[in-house]
Tab-separated table of C-alpha atoms and ligand atoms in Angstrom:
chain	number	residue	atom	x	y	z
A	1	UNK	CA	67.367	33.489	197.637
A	2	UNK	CA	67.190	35.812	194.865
A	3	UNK	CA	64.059	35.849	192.497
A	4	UNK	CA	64.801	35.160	188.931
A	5	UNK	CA	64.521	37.794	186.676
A	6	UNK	CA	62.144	35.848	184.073
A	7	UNK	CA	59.114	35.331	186.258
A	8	UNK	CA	56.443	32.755	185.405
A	9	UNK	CA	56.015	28.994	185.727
A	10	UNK	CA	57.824	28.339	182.843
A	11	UNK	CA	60.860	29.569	184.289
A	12	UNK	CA	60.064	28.023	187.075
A	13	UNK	CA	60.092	24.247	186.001
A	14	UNK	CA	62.945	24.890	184.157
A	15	UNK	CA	64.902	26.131	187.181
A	16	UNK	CA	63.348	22.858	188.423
A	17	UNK	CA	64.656	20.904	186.061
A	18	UNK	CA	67.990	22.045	186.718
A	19	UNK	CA	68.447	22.189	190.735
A	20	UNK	CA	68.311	18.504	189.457
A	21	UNK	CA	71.766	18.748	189.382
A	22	UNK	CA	72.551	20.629	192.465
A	23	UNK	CA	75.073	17.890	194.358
A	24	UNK	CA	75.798	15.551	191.302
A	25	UNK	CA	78.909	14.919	190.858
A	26	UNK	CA	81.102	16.821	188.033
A	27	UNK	CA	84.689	14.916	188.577
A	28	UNK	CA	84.839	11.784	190.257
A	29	UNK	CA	88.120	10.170	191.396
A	30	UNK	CA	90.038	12.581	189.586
A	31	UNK	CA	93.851	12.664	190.252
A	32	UNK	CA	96.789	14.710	189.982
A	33	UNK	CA	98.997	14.068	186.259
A	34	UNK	CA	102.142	14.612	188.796
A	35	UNK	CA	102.691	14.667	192.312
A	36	UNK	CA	103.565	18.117	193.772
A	37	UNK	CA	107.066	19.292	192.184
A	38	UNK	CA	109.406	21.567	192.772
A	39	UNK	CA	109.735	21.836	189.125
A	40	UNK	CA	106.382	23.485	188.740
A	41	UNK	CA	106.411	25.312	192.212
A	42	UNK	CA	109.706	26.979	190.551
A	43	UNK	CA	107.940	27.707	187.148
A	44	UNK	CA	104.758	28.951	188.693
A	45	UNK	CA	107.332	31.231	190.893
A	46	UNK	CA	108.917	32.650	188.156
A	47	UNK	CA	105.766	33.107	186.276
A	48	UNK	CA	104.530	35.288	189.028
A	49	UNK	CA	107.022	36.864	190.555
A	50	UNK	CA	107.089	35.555	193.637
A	51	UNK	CA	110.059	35.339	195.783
A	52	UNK	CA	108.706	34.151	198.918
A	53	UNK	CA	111.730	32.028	200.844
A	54	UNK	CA	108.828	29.260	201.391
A	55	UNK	CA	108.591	27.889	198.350
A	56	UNK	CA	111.992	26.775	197.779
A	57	UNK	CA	114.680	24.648	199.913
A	58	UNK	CA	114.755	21.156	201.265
A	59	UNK	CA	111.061	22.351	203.388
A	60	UNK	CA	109.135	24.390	200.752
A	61	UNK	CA	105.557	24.312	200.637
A	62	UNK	CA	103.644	24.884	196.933
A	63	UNK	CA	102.113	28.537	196.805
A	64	UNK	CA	98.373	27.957	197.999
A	65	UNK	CA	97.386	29.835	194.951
A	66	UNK	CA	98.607	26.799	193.216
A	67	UNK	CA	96.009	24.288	194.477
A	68	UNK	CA	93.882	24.033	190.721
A	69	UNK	CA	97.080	23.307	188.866
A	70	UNK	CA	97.626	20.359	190.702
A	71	UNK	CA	94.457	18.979	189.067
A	72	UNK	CA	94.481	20.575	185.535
A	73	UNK	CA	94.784	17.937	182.498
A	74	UNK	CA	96.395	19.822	179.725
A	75	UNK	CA	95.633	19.465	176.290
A	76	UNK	CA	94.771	15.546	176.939
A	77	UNK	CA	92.124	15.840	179.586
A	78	UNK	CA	91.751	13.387	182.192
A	79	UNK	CA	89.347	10.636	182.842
A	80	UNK	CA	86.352	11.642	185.727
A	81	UNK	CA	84.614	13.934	184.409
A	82	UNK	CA	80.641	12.812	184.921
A	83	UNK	CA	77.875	12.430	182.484
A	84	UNK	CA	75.886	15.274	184.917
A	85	UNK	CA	78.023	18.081	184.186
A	86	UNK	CA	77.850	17.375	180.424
A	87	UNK	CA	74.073	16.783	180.640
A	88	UNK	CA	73.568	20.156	182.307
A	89	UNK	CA	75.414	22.258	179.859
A	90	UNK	CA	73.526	20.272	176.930
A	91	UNK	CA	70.017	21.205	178.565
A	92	UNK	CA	71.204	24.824	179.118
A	93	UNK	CA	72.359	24.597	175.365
A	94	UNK	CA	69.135	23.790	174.155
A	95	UNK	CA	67.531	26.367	176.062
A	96	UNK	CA	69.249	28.899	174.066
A	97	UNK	CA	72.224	29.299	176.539
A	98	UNK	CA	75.030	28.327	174.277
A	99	UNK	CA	78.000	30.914	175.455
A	100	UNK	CA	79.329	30.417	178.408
A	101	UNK	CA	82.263	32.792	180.433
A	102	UNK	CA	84.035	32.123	183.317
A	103	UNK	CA	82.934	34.594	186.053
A	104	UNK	CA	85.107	33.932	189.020
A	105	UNK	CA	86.470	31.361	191.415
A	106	UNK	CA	87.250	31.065	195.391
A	107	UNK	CA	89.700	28.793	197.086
A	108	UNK	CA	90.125	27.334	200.636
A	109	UNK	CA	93.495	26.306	201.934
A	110	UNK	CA	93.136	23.499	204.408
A	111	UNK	CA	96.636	21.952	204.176
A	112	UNK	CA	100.164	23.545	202.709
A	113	UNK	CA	101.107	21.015	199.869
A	114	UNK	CA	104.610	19.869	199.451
A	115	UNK	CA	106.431	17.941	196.679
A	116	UNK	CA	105.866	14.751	196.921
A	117	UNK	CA	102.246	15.167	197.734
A	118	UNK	CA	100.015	13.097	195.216
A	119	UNK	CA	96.808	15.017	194.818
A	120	UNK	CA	93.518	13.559	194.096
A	121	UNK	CA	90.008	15.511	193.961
A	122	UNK	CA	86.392	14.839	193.489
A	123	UNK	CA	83.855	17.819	192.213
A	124	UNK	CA	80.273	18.641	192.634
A	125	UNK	CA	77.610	20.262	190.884
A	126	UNK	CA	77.045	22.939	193.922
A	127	UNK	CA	74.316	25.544	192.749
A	128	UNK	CA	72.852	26.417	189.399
A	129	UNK	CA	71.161	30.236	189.864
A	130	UNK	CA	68.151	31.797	188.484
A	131	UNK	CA	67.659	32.533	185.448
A	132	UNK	CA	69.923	36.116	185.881
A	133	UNK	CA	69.800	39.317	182.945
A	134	UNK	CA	73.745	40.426	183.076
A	135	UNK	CA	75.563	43.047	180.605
A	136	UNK	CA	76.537	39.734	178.210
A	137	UNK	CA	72.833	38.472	178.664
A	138	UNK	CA	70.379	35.675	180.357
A	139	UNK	CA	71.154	32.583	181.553
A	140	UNK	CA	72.157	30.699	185.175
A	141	UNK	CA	75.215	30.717	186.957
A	142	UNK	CA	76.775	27.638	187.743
A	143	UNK	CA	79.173	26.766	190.517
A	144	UNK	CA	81.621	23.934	190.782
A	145	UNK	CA	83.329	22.804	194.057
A	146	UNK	CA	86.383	20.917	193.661
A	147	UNK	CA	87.845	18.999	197.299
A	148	UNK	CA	91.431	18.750	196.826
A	149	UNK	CA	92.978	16.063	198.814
A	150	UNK	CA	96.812	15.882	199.240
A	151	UNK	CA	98.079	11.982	200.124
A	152	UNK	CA	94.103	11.451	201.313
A	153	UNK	CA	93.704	14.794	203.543
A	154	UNK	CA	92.045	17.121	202.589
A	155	UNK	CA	94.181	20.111	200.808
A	156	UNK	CA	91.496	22.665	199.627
A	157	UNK	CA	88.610	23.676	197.883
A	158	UNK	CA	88.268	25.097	194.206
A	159	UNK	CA	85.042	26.806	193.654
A	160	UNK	CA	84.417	27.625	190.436
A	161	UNK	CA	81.454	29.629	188.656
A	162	UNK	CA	80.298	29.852	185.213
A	163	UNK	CA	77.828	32.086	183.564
A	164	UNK	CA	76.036	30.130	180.891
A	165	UNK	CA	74.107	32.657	178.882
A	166	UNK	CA	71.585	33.461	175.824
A	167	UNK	CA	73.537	35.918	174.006
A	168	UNK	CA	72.517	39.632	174.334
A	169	UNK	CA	70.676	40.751	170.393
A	170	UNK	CA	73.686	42.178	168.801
A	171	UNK	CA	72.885	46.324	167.500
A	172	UNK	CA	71.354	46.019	164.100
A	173	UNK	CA	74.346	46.872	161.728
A	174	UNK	CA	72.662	49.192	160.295
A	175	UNK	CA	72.464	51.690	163.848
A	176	UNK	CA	74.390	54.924	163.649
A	177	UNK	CA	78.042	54.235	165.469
A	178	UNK	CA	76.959	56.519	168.278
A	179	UNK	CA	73.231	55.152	169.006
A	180	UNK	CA	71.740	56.489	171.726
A	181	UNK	CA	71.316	53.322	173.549
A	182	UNK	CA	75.657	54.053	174.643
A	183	UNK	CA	76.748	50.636	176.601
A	184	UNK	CA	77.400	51.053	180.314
A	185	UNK	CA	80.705	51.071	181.961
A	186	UNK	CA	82.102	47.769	182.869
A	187	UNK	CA	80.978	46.964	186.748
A	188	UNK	CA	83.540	46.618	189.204
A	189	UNK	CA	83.872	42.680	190.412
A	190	UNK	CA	82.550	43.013	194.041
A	191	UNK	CA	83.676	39.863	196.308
A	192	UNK	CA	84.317	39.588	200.135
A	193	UNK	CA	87.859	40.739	199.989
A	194	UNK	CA	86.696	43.938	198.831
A	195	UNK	CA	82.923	44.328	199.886
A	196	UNK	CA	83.850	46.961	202.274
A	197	UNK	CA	85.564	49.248	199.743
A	198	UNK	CA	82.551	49.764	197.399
A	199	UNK	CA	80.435	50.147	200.780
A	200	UNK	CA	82.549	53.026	201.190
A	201	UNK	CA	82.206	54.591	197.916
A	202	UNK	CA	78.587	54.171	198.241
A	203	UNK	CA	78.594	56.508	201.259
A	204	UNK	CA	81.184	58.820	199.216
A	205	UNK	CA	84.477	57.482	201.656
A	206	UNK	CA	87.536	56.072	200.071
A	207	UNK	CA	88.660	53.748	202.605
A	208	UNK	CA	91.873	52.485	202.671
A	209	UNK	CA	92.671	48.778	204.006
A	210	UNK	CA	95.466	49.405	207.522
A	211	UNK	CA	97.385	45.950	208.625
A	212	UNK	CA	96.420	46.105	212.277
A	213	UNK	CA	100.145	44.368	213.366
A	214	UNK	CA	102.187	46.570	211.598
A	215	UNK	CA	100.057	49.590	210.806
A	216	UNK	CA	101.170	49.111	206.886
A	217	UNK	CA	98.379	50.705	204.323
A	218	UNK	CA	97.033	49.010	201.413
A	219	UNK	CA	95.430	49.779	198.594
A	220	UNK	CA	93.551	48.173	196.520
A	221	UNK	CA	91.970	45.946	199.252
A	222	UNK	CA	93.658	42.459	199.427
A	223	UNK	CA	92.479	39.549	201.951
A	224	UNK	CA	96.433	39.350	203.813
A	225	UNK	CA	99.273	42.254	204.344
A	226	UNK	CA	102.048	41.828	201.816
A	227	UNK	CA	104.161	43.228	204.423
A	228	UNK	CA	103.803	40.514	207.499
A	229	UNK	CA	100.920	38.362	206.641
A	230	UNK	CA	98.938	39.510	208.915
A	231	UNK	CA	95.313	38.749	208.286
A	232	UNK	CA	93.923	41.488	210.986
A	233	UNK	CA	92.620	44.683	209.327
A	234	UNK	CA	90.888	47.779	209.742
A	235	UNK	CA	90.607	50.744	207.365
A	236	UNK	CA	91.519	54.224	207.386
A	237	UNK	CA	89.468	56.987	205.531
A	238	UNK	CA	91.293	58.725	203.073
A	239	UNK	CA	91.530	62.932	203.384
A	240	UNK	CA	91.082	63.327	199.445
A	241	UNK	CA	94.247	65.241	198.499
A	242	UNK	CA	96.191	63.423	195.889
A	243	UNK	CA	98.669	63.927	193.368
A	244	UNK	CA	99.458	62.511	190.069
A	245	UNK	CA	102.156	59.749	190.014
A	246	UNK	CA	101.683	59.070	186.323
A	247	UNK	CA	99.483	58.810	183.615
A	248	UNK	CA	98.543	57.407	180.223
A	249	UNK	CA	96.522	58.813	177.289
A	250	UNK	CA	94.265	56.081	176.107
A	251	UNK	CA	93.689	56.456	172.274
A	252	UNK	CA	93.342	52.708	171.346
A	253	UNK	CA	91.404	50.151	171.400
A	254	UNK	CA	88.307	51.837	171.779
A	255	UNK	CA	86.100	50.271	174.219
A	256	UNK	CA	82.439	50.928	174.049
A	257	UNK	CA	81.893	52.913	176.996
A	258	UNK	CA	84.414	55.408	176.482
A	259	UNK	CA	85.435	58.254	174.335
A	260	UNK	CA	89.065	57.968	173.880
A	261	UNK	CA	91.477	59.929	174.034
A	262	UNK	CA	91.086	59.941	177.713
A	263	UNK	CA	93.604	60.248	180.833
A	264	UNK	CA	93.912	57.088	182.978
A	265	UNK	CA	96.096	58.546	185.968
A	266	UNK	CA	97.898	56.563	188.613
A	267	UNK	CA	97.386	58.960	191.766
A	268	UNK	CA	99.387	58.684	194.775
A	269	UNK	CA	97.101	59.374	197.762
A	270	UNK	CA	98.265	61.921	200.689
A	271	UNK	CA	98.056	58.445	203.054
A	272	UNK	CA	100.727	56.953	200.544
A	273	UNK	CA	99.067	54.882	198.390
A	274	UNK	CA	98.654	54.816	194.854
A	275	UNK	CA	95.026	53.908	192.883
A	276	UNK	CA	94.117	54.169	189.570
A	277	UNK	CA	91.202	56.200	188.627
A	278	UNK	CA	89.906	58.992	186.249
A	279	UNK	CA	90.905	62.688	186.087
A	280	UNK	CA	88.301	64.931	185.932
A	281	UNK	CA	88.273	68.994	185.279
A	282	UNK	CA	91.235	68.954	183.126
A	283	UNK	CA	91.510	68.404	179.455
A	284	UNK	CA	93.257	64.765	178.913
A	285	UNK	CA	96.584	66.269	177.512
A	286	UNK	CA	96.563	68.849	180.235
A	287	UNK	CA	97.493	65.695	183.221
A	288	UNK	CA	100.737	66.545	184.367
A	289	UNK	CA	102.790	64.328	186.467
A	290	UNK	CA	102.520	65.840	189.933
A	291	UNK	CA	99.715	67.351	189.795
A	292	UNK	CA	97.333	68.193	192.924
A	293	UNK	CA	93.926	66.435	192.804
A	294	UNK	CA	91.235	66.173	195.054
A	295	UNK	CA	89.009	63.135	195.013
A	296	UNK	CA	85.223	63.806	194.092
A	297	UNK	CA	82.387	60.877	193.223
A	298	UNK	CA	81.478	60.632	189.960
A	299	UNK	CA	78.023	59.379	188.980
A	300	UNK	CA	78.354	57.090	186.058
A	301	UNK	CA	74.893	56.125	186.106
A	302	UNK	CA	72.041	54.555	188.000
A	303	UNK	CA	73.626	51.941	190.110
A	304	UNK	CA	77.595	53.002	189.409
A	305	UNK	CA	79.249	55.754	191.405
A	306	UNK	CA	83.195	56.021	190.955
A	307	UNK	CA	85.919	57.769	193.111
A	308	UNK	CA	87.805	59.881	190.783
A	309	UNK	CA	89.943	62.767	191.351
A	310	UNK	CA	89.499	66.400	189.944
A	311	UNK	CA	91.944	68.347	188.603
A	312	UNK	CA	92.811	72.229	190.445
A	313	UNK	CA	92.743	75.498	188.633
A	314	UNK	CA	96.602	75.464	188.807
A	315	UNK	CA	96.619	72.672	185.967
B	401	ZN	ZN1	101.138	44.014	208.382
């Protein structure tokens, strides 16, 4: 368990007051607005991309990665929804945590849905966090868990987690438009399916994910080989050499953290595989497609260390 950030007893019974929650329900006896369809399995297909033979023909299966739009309700909502989950937002709302962003979700796969399959879930109130200080400001995370059931078994699970938050101050309008106070970098999102990558940055390796049935590399770091499924994995340290496969000037929009114009190069690595990152040690309109790099770490600040890649004196 992670100590809140606020200290005191005050914080304390609040937190109190809202583990209330923790295993209330948030949807009961919710249910599908249409059984699985090929109709949407198609649309959701075409929407992505995806061309995988198993989701079409007399024996397709939905993508997994379809299991929440099974139990969406569109513009009309649907019935289920329980008086805890609204009570909980309404007591974070009076305690000054009135935004709220979506921060990330997991699933489960339990059972490959097919059309035909009427789908019916239930969701709890799983956690609410300490009271956590974050880049958009203070307030508890909340997680969701949504048990899918396809024709009564058990399908998947939908975890979902919220940040409801007390604003950050806003600058005074009156600060100069380059205060010293310059706002960090955006942090990378660090899950499970890439944990070990950022474990390798922080002891300056680039590791690169290798499918350990088929020996295909990977990069960025994905949970399954898009080559043969496999699910086995180990990594492979890359050398550092690295070439530019293209590049784009940034100008606009201007986000805070950056001064534009700035390079954002697509580098192929010598293993084959191609990352995005910075160029550094060469002026931004000086990138060149096909240009030799070398990877180096960059320090961004106290807790943020980047793999970028330097420009040579050829450039
Ligand atoms: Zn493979």
């Amino acid at each position: 368990m992670t100590a809140g950030d606020g200290g005191g007893s005050e914080a304390a019974s609040f937190l109190a007051r809202l583990r209330v929650f923790e295993g209330l329900p948030a949807v009961t006896g919710g249910r599908g607005k249409d059984p699985v369809n090929a109709a949407m399995i198609r649309h959701w297909c075409e929407a992505m991309g995806d061309t995988n033979p198993a989701y079409t023909g007399p024996d397709a299966v939905a993508p997994p990665t379809m299991l929440q739009a099974w139990t969406m309700g569109g513009l009309s909502g649907h019935g289920g929804r329980s008086d805890a989950y609204d009570e909980l937002l309404a007591l974070l709302d009076a305690a000054g945590c009135t935004s709220v962003v979506a921060t990330d979700c997991e699933q489960e796969y339990l059972r490959p849905l097919r059309p035909g399959d009427t789908v019916t879930f239930d969701a709890v109130i799983e956690s609410v966090s300490p009271r956590k200080t974050t880049r958009l400001g203070t307030g508890h995370f909340v997680t969701t868990r949504m048990d899918v059931l396809a024709d009564g078994e058990p399908a998947g699970t939908h975890r979902f987690r919220i940040l409801k938050y007390a604003p950050a101050a806003a600058p005074a309008p009156t600060a100069p438009a380059r205060a010293p106070a310059r706002p960090r970098r955006p942090r990378p999102v660090v899950n499970r399916d890439n944990q070990g990558f950022w474990d390798g940055v922080r002891e300056h390796r680039l590791l690169i994910q290798r499918c350990t049935s088929c020996t295909a590399l990977r990069f960025p770091w994905l949970p399954g080989c898009n080559a043969c499924a496999s699910l086995e994995w180990d990594t492979v340290q890359a050398c550092g050499e690295a070439t530019v496969f293209s590049y784009v000037v940034m100008h606009h929009p201007p986000f805070p953290a950056f001064d534009p114009p700035y390079a954002v190069a697509l580098v192929e690595l010598a293993e084959g595989v191609r990352m995005t990152t910075n160029i550094t040690g060469v002026p931004h309109d000086r990138v060149r497609i096909g240009m030799p790099v070398r990877l180096e770490f960059l320090r961004v600040d106290e807790d943020l260390e980047l793999p970028v890649f330097r420009g040579g004196s050829e450039a």
